[in-house]
PDB file of C-alpha atoms in Angstrom:
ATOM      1  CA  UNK A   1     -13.137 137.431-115.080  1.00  0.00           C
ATOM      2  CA  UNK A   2     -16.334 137.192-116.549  1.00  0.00           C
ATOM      3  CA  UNK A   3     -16.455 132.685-115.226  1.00  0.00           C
ATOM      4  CA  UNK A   4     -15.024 134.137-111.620  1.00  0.00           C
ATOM      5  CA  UNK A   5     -17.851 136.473-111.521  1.00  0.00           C
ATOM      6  CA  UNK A   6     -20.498 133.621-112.987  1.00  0.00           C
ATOM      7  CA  UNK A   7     -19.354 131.543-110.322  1.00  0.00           C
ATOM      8  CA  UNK A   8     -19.580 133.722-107.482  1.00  0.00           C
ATOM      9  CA  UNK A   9     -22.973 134.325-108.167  1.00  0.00           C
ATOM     10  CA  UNK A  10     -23.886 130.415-107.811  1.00  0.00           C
ATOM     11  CA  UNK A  11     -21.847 130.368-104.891  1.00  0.00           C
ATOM     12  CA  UNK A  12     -24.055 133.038-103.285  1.00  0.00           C
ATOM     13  CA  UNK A  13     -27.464 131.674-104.242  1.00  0.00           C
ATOM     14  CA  UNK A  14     -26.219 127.825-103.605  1.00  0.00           C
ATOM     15  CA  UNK A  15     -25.322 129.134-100.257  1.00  0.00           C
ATOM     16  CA  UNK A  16     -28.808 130.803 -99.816  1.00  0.00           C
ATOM     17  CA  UNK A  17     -30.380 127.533-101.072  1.00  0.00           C
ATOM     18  CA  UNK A  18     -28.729 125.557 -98.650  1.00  0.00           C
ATOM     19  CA  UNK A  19     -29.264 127.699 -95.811  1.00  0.00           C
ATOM     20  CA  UNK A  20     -33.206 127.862 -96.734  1.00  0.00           C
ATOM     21  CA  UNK A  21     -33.957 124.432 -97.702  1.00  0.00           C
ATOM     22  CA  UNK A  22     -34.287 125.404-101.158  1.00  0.00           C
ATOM     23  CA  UNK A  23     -33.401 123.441-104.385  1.00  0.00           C
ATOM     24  CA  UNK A  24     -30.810 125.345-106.466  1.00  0.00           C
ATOM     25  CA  UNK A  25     -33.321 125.991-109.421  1.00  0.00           C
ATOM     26  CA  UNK A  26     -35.746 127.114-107.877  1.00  0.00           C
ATOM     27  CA  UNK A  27     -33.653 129.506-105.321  1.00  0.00           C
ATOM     28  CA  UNK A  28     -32.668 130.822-108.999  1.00  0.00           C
ATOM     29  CA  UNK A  29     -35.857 131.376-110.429  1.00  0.00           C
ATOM     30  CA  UNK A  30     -36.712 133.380-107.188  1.00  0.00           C
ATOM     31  CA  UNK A  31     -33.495 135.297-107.469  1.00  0.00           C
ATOM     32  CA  UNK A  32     -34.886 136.327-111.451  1.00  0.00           C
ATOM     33  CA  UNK A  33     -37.857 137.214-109.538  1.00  0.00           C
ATOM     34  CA  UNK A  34     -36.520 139.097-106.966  1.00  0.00           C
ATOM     35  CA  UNK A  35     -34.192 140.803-109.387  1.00  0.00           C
ATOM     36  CA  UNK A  36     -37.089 141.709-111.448  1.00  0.00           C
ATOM     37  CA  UNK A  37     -38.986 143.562-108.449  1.00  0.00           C
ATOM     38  CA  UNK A  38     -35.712 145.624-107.991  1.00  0.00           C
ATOM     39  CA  UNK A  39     -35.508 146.589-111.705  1.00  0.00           C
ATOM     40  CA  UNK A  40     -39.094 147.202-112.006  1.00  0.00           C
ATOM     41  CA  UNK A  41     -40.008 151.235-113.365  1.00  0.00           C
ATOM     42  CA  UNK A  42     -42.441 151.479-110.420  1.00  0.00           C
ATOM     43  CA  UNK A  43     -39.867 150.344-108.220  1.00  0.00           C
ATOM     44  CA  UNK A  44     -37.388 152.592-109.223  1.00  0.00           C
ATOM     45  CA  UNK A  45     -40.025 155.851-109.595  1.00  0.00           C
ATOM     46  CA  UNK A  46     -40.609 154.876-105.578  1.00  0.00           C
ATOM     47  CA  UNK A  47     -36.868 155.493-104.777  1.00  0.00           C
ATOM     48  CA  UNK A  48     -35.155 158.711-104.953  1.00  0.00           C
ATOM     49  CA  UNK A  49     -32.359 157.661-106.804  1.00  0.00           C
ATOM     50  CA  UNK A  50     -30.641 153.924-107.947  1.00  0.00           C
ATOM     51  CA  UNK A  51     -28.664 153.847-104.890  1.00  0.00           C
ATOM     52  CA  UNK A  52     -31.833 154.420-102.356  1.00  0.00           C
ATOM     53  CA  UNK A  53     -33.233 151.031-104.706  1.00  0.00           C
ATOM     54  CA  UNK A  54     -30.040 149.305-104.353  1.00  0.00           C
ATOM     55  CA  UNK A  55     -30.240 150.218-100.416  1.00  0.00           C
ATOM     56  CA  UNK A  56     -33.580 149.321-100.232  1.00  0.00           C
ATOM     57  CA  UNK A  57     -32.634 145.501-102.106  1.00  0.00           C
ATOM     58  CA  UNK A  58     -29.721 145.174 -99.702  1.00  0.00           C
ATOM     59  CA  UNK A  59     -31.638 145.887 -96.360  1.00  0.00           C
ATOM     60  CA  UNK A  60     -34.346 143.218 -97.680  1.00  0.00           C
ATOM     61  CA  UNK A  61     -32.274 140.244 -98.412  1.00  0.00           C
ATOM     62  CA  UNK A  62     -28.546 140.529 -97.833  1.00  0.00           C
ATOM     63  CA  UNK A  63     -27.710 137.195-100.087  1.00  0.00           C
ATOM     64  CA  UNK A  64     -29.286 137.540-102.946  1.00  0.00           C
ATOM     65  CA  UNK A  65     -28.309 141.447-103.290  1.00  0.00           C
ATOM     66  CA  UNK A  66     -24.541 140.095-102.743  1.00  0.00           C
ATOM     67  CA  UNK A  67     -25.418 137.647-105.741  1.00  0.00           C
ATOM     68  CA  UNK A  68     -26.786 140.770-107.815  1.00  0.00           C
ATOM     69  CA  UNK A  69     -23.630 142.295-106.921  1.00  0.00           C
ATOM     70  CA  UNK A  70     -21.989 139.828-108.480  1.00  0.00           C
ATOM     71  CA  UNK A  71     -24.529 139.541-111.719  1.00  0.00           C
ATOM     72  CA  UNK A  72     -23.816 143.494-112.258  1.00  0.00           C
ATOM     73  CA  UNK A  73     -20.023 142.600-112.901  1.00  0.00           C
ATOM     74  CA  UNK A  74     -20.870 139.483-115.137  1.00  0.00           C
ATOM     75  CA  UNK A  75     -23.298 141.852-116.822  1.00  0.00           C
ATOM     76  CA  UNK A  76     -21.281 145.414-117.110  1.00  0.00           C
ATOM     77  CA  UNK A  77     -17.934 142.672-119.156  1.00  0.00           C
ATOM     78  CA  UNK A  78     -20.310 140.643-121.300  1.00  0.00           C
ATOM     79  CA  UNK A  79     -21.662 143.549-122.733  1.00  0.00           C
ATOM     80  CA  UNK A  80     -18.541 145.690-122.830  1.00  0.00           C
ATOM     81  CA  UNK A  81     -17.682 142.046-125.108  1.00  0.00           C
ATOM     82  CA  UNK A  82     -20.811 141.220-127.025  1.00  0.00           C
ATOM     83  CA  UNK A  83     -22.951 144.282-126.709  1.00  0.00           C
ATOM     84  CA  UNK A  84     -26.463 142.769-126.002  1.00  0.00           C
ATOM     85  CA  UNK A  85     -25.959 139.907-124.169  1.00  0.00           C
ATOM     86  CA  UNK A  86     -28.217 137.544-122.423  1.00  0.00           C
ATOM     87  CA  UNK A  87     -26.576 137.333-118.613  1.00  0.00           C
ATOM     88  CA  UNK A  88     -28.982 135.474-116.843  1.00  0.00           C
ATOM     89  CA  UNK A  89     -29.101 132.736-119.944  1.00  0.00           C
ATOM     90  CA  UNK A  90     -25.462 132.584-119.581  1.00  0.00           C
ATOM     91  CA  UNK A  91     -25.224 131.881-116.180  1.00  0.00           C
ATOM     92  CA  UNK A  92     -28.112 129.396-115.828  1.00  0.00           C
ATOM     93  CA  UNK A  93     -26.324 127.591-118.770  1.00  0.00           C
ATOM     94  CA  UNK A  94     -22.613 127.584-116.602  1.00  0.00           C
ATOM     95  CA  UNK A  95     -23.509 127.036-113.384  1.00  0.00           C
ATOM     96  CA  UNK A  96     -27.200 125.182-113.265  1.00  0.00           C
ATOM     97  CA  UNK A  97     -28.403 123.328-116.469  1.00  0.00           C
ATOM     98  CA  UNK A  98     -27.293 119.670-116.390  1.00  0.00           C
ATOM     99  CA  UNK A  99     -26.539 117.823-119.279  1.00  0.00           C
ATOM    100  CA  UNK A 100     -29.148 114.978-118.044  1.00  0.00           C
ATOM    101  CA  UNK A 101     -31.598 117.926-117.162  1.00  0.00           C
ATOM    102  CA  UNK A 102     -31.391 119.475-120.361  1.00  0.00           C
ATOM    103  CA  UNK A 103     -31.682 115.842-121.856  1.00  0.00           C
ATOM    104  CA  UNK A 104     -35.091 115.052-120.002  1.00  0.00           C
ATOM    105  CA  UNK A 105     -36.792 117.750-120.486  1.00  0.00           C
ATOM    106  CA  UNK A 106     -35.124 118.549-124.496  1.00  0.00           C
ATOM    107  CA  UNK A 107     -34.035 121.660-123.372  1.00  0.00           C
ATOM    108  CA  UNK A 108     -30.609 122.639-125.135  1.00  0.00           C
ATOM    109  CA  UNK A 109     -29.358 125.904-125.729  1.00  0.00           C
ATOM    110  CA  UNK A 110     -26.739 127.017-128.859  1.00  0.00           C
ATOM    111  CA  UNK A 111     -23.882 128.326-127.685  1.00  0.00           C
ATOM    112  CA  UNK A 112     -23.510 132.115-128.880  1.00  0.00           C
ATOM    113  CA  UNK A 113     -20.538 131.157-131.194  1.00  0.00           C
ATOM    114  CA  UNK A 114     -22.376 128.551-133.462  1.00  0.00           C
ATOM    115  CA  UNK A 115     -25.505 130.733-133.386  1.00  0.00           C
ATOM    116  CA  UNK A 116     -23.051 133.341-135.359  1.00  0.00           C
ATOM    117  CA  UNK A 117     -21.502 130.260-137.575  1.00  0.00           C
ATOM    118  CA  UNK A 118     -24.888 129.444-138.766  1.00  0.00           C
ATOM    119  CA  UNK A 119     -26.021 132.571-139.422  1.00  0.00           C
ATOM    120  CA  UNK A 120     -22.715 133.491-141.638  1.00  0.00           C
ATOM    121  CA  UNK A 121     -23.106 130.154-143.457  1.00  0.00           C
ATOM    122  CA  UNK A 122     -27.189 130.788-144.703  1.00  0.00           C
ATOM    123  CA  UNK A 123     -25.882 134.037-145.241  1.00  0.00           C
ATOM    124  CA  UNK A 124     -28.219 135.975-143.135  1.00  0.00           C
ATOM    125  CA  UNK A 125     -28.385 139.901-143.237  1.00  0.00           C
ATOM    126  CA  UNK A 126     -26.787 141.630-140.334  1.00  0.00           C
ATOM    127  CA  UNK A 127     -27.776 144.854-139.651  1.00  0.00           C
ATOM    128  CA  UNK A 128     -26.710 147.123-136.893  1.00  0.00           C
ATOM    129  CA  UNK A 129     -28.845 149.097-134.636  1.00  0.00           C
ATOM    130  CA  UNK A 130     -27.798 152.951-133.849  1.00  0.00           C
ATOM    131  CA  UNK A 131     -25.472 151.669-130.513  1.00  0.00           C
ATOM    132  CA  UNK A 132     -23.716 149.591-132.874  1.00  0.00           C
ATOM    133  CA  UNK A 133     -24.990 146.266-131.974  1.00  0.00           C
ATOM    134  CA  UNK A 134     -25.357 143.458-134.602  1.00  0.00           C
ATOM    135  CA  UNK A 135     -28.543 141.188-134.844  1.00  0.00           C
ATOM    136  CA  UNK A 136     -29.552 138.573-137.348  1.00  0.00           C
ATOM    137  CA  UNK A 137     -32.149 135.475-136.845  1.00  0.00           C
ATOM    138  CA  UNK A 138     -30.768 132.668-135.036  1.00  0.00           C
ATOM    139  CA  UNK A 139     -31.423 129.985-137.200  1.00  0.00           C
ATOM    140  CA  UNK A 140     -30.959 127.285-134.344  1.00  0.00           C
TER     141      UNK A 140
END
């Protein structure tokens, strides 16, 4: 589900790119943007309620509230599976990092599961906060 629901959201903002003559990396960083604004305490203390901000996100651009749509359900199962849980990492890493991107500029990112490998072998401390979720330094 959760790789349906990844992809759905790069379907919606490739769409939107296309449509506005944007490149894909940038549409995305304007989508974190525009996520941001909707997310935003001040934002949300201007609305009545979450629905009158999700409304409100909807009525201003259509596309990128259908990708949000999408990002809540990739959200709401990766942290039902990992607890805290970087979404937006995730899908930038499935759907728009490159391997000859990430090569050029020496970007590369360590996949969740050898981040925890690494930290079992050094023998790092876990310690769990009081909603249960485990955190130790990523040695990578």
């Amino acid at each position: 589900m959760k790789e349906e629901s990844m992809k759905k959201v790069s379907d919606v903002l490739d769409s939107y790119a296309y449509k506005n003559g944007k490149d894909h990396i940038g549409n995305f960083n304007d989508w974190l943007a525009w996520m941001c604004k909707w997310f935003d305490i001040h934002t949300i203390l201007e609305c009545e309620s979450m629905s009158q901000v999700f409304q409100r996100a909807q009525q201003e651009n259509p596309m990128y509230f259908e990708a949000m749509s999408h990002w809540i359900d990739v959200f709401n199962e990766g942290v039902t599976t990992h607890g805290a849980w970087d979404s937006f990492g995730t899908i930038y890493e499935a759907c728009y990092q490159s391997k000859s991107k990430a090569g050029a500029l020496g970007q590369f990112f360590t996949p969740a599961n050898v981040s925890d490998l690494m930290a079992q072998i050094v023998g790092c401390n876990e310690s769990k906060d009081e909603n249960g979720v485990t955190t130790y330094y990523d040695c990578a």
